[in-house]
PDB file of C-alpha atoms in Angstrom:
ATOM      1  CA  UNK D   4       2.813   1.772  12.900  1.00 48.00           C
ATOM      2  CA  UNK D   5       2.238   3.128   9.434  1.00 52.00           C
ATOM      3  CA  UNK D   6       3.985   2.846   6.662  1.00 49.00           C
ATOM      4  CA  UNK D   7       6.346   5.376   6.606  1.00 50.00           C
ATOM      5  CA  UNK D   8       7.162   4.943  10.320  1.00 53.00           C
ATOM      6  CA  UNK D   9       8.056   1.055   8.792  1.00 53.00           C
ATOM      7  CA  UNK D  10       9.704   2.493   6.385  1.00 50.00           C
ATOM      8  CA  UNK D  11      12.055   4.670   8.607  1.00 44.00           C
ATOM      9  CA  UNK D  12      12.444   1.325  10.747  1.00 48.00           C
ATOM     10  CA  UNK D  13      14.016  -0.509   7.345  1.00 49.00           C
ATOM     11  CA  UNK D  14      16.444   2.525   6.586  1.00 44.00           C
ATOM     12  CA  UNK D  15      17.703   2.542   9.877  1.00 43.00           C
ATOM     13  CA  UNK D  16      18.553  -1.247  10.022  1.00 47.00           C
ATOM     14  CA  UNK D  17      20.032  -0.382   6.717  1.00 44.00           C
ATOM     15  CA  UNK D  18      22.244   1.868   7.586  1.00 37.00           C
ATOM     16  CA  UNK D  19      23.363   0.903  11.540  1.00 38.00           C
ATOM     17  CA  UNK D  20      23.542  -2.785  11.150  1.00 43.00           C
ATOM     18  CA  UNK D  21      26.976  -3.286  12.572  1.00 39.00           C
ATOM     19  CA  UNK D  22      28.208  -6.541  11.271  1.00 42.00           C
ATOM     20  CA  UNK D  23      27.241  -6.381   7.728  1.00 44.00           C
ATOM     21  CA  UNK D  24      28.611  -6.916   5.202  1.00 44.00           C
ATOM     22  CA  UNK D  25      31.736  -9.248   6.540  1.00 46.00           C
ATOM     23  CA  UNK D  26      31.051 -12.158   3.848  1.00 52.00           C
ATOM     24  CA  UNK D  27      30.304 -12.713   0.615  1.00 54.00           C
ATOM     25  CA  UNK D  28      26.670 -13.002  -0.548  1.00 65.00           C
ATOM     26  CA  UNK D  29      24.809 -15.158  -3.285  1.00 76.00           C
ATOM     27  CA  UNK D  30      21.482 -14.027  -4.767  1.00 80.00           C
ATOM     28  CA  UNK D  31      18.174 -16.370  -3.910  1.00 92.00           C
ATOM     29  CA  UNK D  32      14.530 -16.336  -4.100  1.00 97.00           C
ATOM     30  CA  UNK D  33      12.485 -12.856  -2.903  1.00 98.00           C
ATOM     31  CA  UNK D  34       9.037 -14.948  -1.894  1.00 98.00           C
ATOM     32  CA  UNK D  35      10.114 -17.293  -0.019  1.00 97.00           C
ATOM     33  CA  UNK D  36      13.339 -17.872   2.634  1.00 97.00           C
ATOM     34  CA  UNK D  37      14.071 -21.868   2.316  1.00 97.00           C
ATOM     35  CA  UNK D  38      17.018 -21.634  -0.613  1.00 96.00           C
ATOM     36  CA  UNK D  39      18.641 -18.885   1.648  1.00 96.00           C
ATOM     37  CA  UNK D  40      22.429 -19.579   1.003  1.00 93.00           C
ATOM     38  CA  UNK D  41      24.012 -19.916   4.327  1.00 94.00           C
ATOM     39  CA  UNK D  42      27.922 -21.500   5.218  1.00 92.00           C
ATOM     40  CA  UNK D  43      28.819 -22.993   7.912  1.00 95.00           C
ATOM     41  CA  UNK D  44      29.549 -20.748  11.265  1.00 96.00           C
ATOM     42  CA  UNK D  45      27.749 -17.517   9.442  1.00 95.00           C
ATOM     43  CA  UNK D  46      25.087 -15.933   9.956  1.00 96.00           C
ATOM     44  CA  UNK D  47      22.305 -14.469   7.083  1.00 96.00           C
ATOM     45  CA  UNK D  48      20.282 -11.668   7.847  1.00 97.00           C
ATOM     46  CA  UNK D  49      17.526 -10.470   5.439  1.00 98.00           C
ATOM     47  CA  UNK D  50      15.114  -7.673   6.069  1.00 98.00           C
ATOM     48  CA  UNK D  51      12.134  -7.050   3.529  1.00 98.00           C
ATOM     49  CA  UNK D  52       9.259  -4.517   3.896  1.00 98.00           C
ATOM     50  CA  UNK D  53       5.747  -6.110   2.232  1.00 99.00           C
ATOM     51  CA  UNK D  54       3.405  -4.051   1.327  1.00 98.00           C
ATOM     52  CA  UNK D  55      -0.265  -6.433   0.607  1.00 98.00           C
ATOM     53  CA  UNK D  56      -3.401  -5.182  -0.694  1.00 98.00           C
ATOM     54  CA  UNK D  57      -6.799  -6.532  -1.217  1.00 96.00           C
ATOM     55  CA  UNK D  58      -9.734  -4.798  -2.450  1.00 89.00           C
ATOM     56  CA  UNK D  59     -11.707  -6.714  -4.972  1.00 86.00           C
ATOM     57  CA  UNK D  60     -14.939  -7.645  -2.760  1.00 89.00           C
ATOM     58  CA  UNK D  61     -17.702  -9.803  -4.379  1.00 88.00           C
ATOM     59  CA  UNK D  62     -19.529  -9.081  -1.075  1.00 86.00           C
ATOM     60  CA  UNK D  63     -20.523  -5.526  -2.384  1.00 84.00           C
ATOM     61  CA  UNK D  64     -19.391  -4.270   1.557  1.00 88.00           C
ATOM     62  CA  UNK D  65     -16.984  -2.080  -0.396  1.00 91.00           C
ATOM     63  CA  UNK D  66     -13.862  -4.145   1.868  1.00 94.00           C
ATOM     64  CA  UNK D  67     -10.514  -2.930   1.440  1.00 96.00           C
ATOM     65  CA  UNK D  68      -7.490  -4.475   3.517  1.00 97.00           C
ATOM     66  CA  UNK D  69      -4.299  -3.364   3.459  1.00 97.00           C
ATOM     67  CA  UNK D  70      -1.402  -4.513   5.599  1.00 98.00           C
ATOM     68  CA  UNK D  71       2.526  -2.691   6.141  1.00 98.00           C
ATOM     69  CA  UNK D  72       4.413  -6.018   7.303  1.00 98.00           C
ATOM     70  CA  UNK D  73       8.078  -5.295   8.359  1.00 98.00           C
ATOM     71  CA  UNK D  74       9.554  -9.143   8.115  1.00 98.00           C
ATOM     72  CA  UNK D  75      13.253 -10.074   9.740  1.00 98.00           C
ATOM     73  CA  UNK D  76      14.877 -12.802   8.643  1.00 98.00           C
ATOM     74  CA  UNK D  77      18.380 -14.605  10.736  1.00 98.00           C
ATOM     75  CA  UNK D  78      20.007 -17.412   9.763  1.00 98.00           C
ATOM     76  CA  UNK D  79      22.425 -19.533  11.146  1.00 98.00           C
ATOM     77  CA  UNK D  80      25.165 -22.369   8.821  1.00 98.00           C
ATOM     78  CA  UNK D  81      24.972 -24.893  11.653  1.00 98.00           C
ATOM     79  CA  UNK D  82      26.825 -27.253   9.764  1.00 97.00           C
ATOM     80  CA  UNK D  83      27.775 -27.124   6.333  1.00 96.00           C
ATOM     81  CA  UNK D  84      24.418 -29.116   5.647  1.00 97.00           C
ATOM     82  CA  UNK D  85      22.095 -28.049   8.032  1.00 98.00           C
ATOM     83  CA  UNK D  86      20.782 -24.068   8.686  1.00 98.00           C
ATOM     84  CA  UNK D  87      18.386 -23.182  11.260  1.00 99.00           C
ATOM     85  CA  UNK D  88      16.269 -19.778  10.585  1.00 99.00           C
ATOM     86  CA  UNK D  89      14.359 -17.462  13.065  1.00 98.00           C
ATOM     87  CA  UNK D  90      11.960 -14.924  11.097  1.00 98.00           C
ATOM     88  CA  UNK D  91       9.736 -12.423  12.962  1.00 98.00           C
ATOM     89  CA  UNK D  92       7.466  -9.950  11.589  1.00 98.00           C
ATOM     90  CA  UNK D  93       6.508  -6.589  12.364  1.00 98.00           C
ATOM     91  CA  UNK D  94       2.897  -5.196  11.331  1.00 97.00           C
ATOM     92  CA  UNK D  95       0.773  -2.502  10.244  1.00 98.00           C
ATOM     93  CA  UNK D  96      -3.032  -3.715   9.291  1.00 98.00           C
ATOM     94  CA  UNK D  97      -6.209  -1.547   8.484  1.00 97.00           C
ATOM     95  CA  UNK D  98     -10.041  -2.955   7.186  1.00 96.00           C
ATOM     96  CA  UNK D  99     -12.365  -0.300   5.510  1.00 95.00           C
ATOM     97  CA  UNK D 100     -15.901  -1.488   4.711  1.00 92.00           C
ATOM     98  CA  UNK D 101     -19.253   0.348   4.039  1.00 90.00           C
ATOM     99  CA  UNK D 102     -22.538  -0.310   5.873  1.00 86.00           C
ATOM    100  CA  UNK D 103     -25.359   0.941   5.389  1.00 84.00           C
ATOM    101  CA  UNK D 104     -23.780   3.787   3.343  1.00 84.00           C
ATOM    102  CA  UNK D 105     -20.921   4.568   6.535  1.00 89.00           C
ATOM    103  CA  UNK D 106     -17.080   3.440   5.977  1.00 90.00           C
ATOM    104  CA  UNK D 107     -16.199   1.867   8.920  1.00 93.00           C
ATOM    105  CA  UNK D 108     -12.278   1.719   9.591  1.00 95.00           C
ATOM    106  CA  UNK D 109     -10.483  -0.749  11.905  1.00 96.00           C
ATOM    107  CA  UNK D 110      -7.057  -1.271  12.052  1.00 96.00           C
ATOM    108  CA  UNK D 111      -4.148  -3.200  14.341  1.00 97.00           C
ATOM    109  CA  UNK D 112      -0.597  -3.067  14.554  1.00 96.00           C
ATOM    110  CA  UNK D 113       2.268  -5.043  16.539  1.00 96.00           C
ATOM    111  CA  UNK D 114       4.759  -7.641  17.030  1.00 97.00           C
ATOM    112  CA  UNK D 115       3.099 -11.148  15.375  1.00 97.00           C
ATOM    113  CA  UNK D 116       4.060 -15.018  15.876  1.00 98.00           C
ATOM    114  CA  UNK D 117       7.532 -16.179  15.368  1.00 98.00           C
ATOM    115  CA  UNK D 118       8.260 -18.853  13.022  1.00 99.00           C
ATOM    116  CA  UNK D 119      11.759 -21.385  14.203  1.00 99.00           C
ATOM    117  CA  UNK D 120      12.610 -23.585  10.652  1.00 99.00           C
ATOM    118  CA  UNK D 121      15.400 -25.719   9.738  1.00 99.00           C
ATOM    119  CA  UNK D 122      16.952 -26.751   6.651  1.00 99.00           C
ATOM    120  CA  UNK D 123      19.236 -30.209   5.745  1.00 99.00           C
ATOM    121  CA  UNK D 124      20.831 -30.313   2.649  1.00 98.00           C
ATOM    122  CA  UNK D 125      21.061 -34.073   1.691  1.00 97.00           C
ATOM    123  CA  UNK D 126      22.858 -33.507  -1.501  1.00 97.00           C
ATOM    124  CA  UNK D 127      24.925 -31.780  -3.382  1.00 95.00           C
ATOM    125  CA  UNK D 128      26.963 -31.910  -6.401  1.00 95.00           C
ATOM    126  CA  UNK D 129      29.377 -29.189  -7.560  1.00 92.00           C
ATOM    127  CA  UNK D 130      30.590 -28.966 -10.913  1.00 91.00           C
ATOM    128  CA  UNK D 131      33.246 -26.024 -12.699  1.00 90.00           C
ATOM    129  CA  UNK D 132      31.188 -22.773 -12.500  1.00 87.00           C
ATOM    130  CA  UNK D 133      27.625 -24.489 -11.098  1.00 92.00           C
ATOM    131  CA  UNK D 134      25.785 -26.300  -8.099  1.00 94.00           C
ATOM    132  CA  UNK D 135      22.944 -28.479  -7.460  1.00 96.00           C
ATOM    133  CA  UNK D 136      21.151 -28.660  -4.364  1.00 97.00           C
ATOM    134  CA  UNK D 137      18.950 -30.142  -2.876  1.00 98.00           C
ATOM    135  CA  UNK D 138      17.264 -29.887   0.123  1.00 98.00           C
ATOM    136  CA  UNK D 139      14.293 -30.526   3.206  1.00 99.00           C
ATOM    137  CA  UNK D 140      12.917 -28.592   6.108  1.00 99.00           C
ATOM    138  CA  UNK D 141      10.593 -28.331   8.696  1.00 99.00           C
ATOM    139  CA  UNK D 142       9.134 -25.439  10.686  1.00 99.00           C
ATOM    140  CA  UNK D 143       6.842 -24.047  12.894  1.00 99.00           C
ATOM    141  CA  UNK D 144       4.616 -21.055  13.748  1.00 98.00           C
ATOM    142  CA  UNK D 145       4.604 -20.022  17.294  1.00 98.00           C
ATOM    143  CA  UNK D 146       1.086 -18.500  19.029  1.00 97.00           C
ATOM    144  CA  UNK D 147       3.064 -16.003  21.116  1.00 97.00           C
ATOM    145  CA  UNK D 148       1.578 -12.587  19.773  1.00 96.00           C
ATOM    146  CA  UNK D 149      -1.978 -11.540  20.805  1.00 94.00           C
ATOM    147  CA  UNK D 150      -4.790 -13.196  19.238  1.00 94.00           C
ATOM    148  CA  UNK D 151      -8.251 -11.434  20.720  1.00 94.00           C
ATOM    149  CA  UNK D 152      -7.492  -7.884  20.211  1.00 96.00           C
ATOM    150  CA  UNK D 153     -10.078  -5.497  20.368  1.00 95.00           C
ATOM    151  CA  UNK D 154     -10.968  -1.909  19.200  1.00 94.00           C
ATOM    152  CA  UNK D 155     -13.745   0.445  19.730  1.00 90.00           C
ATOM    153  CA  UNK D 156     -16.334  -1.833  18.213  1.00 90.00           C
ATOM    154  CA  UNK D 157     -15.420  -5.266  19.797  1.00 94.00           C
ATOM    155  CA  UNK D 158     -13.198  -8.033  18.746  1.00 94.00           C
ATOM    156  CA  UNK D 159     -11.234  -7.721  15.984  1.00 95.00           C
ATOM    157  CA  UNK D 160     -11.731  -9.654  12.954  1.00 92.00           C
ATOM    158  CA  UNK D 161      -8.831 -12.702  12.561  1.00 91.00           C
ATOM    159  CA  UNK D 162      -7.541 -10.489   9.414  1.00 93.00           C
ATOM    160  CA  UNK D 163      -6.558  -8.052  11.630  1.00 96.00           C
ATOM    161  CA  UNK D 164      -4.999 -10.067  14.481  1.00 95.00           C
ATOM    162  CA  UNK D 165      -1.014 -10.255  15.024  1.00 96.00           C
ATOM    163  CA  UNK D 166      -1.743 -14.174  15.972  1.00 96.00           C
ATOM    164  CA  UNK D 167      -4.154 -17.203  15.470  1.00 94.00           C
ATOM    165  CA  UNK D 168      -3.568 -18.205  18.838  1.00 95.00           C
ATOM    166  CA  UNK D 169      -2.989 -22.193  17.254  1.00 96.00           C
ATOM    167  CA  UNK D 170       0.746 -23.245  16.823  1.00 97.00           C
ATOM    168  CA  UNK D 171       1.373 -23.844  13.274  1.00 98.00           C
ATOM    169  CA  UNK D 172       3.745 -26.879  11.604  1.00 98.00           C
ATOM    170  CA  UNK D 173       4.978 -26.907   7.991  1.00 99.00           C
ATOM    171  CA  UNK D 174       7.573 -29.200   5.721  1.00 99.00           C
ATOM    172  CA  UNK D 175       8.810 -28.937   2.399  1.00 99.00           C
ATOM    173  CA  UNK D 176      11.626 -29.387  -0.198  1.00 99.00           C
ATOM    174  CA  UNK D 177      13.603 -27.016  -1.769  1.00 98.00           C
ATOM    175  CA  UNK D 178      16.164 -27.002  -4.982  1.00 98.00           C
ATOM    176  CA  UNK D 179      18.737 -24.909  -6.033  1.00 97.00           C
ATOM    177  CA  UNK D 180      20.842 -25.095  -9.009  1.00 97.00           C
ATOM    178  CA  UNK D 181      23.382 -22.346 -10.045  1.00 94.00           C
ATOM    179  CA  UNK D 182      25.732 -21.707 -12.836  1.00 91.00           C
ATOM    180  CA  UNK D 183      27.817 -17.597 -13.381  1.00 85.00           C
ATOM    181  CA  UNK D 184      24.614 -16.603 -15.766  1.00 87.00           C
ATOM    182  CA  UNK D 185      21.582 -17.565 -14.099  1.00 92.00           C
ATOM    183  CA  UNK D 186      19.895 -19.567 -10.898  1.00 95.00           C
ATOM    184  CA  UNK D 187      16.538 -21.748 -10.627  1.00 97.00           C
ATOM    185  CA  UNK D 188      15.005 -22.446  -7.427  1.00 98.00           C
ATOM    186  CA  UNK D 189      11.638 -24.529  -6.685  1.00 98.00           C
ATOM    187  CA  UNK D 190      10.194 -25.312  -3.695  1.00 98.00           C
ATOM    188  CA  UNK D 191       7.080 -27.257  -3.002  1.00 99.00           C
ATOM    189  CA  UNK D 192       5.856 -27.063   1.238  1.00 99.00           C
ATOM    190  CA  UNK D 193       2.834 -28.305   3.575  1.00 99.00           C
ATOM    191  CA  UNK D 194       1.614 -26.568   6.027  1.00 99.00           C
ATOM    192  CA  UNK D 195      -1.042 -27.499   8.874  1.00 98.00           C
ATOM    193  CA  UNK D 196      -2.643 -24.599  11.038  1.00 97.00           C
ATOM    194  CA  UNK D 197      -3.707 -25.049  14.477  1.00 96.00           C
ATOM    195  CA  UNK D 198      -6.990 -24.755  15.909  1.00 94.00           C
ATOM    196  CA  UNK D 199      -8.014 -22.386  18.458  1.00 92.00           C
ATOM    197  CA  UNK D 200     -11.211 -20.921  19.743  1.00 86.00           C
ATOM    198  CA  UNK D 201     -13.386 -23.333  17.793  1.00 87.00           C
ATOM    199  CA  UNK D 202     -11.776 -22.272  14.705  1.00 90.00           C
ATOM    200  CA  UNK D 203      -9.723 -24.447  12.697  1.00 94.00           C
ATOM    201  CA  UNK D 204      -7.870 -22.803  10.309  1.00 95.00           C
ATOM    202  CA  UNK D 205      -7.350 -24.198   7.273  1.00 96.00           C
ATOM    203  CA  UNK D 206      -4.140 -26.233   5.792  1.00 98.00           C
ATOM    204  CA  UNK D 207      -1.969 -24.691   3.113  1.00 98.00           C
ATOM    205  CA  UNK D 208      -0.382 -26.115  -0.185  1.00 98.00           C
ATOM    206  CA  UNK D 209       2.424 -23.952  -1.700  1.00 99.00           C
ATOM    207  CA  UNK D 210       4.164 -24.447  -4.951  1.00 99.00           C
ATOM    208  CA  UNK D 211       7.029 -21.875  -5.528  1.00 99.00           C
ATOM    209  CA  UNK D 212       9.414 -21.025  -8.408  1.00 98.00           C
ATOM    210  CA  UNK D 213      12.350 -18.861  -9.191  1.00 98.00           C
ATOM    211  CA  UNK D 214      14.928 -17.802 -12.064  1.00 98.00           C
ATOM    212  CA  UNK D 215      17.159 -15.372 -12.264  1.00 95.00           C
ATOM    213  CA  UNK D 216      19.136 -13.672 -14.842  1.00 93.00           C
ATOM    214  CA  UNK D 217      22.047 -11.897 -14.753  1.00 91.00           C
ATOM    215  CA  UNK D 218      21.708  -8.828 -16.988  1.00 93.00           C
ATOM    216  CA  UNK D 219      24.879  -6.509 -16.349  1.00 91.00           C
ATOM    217  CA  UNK D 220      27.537  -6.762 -16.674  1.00 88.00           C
ATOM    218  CA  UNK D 221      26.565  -8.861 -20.120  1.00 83.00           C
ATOM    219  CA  UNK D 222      30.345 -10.367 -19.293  1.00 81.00           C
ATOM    220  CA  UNK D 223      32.788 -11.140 -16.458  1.00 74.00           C
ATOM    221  CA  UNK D 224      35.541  -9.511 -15.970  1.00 73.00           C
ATOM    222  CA  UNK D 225      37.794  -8.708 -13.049  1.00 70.00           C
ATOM    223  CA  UNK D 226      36.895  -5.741 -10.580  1.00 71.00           C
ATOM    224  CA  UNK D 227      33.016  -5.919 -10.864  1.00 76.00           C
ATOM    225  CA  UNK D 228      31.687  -4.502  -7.920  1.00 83.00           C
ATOM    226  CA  UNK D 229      28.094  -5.402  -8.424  1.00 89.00           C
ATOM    227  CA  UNK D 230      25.961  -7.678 -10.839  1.00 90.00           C
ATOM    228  CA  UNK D 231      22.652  -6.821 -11.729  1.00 94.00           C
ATOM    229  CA  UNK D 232      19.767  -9.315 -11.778  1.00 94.00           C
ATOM    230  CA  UNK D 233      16.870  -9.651 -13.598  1.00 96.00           C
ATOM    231  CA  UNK D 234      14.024 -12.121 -11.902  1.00 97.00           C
ATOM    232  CA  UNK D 235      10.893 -14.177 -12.368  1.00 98.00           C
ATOM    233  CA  UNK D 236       9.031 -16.237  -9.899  1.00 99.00           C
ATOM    234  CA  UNK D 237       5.987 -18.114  -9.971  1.00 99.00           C
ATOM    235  CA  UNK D 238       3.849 -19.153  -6.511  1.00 99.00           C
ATOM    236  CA  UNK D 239       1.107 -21.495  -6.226  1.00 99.00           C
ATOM    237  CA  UNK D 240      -1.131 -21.127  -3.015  1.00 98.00           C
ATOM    238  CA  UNK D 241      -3.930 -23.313  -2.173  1.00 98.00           C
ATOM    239  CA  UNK D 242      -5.484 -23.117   1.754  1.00 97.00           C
ATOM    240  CA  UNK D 243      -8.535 -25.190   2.636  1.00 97.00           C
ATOM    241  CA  UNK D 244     -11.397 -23.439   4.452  1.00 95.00           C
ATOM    242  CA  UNK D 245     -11.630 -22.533   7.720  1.00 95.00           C
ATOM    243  CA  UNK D 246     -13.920 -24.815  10.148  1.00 94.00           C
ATOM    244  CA  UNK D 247     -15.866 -23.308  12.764  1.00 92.00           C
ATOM    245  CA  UNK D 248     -16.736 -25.446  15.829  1.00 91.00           C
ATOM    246  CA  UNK D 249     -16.872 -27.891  13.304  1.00 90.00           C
ATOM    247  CA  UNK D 250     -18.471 -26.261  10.165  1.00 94.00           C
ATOM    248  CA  UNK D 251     -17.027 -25.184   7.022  1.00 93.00           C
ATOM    249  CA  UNK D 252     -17.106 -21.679   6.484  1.00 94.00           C
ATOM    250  CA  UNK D 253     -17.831 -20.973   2.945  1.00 95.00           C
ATOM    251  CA  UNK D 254     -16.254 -17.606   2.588  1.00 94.00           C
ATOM    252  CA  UNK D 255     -12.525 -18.352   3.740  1.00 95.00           C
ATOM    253  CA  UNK D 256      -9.597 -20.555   1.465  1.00 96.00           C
ATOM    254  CA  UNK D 257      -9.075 -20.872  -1.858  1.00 97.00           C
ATOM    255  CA  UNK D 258      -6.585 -20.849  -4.423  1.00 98.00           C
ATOM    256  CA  UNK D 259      -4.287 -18.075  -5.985  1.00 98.00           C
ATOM    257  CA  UNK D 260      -1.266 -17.943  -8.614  1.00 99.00           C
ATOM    258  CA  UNK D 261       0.622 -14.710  -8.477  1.00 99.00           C
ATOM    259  CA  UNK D 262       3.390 -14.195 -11.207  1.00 99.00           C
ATOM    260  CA  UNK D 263       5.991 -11.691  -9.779  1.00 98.00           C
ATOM    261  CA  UNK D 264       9.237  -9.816 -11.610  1.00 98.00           C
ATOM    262  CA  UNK D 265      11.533  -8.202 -10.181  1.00 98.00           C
ATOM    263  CA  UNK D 266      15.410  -7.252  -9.725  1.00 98.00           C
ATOM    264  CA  UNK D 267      18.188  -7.974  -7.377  1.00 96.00           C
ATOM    265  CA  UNK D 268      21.492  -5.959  -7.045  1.00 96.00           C
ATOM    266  CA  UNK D 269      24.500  -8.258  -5.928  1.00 92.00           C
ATOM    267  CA  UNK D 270      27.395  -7.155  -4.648  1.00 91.00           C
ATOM    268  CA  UNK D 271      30.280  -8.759  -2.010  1.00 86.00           C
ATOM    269  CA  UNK D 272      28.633  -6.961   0.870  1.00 85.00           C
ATOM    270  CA  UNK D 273      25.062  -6.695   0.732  1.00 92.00           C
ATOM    271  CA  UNK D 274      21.966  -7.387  -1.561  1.00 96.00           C
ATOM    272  CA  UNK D 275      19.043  -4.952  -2.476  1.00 97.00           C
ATOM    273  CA  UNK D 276      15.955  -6.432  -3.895  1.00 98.00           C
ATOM    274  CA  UNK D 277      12.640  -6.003  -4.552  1.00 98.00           C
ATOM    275  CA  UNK D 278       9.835  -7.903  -6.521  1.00 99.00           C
ATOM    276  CA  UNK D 279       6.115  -7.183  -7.629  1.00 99.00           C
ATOM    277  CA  UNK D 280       3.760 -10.565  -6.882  1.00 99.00           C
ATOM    278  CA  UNK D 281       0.407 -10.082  -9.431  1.00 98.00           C
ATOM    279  CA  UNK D 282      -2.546 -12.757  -8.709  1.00 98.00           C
ATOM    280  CA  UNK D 283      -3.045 -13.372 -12.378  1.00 98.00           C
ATOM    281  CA  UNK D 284      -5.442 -16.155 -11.148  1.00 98.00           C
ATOM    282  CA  UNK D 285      -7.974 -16.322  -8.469  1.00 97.00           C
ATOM    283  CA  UNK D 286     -10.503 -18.907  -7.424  1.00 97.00           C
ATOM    284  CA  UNK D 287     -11.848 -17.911  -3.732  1.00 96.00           C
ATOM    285  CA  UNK D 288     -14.354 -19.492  -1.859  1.00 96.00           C
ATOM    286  CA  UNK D 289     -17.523 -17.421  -1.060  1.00 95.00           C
ATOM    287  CA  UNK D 290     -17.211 -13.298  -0.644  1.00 94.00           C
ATOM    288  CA  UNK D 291     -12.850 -14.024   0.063  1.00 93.00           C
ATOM    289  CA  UNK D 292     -11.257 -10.682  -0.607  1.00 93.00           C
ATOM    290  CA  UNK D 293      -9.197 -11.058  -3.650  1.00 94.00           C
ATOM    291  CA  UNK D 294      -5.503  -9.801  -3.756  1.00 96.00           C
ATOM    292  CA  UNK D 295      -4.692  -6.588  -5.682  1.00 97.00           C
ATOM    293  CA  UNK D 296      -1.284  -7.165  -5.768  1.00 98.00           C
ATOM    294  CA  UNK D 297       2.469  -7.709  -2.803  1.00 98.00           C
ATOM    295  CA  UNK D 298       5.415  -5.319  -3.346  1.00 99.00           C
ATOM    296  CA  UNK D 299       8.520  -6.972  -1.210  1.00 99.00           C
ATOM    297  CA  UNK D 300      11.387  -4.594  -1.099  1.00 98.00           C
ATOM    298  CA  UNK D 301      14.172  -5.888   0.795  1.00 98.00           C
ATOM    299  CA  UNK D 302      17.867  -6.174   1.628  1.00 97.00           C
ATOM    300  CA  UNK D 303      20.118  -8.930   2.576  1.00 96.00           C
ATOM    301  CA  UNK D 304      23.870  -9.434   4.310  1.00 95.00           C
ATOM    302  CA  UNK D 305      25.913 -12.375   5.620  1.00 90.00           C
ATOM    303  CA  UNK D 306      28.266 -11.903   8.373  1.00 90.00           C
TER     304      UNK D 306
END
């Protein structure tokens, strides 16, 4: 699936989605999905395509990933506290790497694991024109996508595989407060990967921020039919090394803080967004292929 048959894929959800549009949405975070605003007996739907590349190799292979990850997003208002999510991705992954003066390509695509969260809201205060919430949830990753695929030259490598094969838990908090100008969100989560095949992938430490700003209109008036946003996150992401039958392999985890802008357009019936993450620090372990840079371009309804 490459990127512009991905690409087709998002324009045509865009456009045939039946139910969208029905009720009223509120912006939220690009990076991550935990402060997705959600009432009870409705349903969220966000789509976003993610575009990741890596190419900065200390291991002078010449290694360039790329991956074309079409993510879906549905979410449920259970109660008026408590939202349950589904989110299932779509993807599109290629590995270039020279040896002994020949590029070698390899390259995967398909369905990968499915990840079932929840989210409780434990408290809330509204005030006139702003919100404060507050939030935990809990999640997991599950191995149902292929994990040992193979191409001309053998196995694949585990960058290129739609699944670790290991089922995957996480937890977290989330906060959200709102006024008619701008939003902040922070989230902070933990999440322990599996083991499977003698690997033991390693556990993850995220630390996430967001504001937004409105920008137009500059004031509110009656008959606006869309507000646009201006935004700035922040994400902290620390993983521990991989352990193989046991043993620490020096080349995998690290830590990473990418600083991303971007802009959301609002309106009553839908959201279009898109956001630019940029490592602007990177401490890897071993020869770990450093990030170039994520573009997320996405859209969101409730119904």
């Amino acid at each position: 699936m490459s990127t512009r048959n991905l690409g087709v894929m998002f324009a045509g959800l865009c456009l045939f989605w039946p139910g969208a549009g029905s009720v009223p949405v509120q912006a939220a975070p690009i990076t991550f999905n935990t402060a997705l605003p959600v009432a009870k007996d409705e349903f969220i739907w966000r789509e976003q395509l993610i575009l990741r590349r890596s190419g900065s190799d200390p291991s002078g292979m010449n290694r360039r990933f790329s991956s074309n990850t079409l993510v879906s997003v549905l979410g449920y208002g259970a109660t008026p506290k408590l939202a349950l999510f589904g989110i299932l991705p779509a993807s599109d992954r290629s590995l270039r790497l020279t040896i002994l003066d020949q590029e070698i390509k390899r390259g995967n695509l398909g369905i990968s694991d499915p990840t079932l969260m929840a989210r409780y809201t434990f408290f809330q205060e509204d005030g006139v024109g702003q919100t404060l919430r507050i939030g935990g949830f809990a999640g997991v990753k599950l191995p149902l996508a292929e994990h040992r695929d193979t191409d001309d030259d053998g196995l694949l490598p585990p960058s290129l595989q739609m699944s670790t094969g290991a089922w995957d838990e996480f937890v977290g908090m989330v906060v959200t407060f709102q006024t008619l100008k701008y939003e902040i969100d922070a989230q902070v989560s933990y999440r322990h990967n599996g083991t499977k095949g003698g690997i033991d992938f390693g556990d993850e430490f995220r630390l996430d921020g967001y504001l937004q700003y409105r920008l137009l209109p500059k004031t509110l008036s009656g008959g606006t039919p869309g507000f646009l946003y201006g935004i700035m996150e922040a994400n902290w992401e620390q993983r521990d090394g991989n352990k193989v039958d046991g043993v620490i392999d020096a080349n995998t985890g690290g830590r990473t803080l990418f600083l991303t802008p971007g802009l959301q357009y609002v309106t009553k019936r839908y959201i279009i967004e898109s956001a630019l993450q940029i490592p602007i620090y990177q401490d890897l372990n071993g020869t770990a292929l450093e990030r170039d840079y994520v573009l997320r371009m996405g859209f969101r309804v409730n119904f």
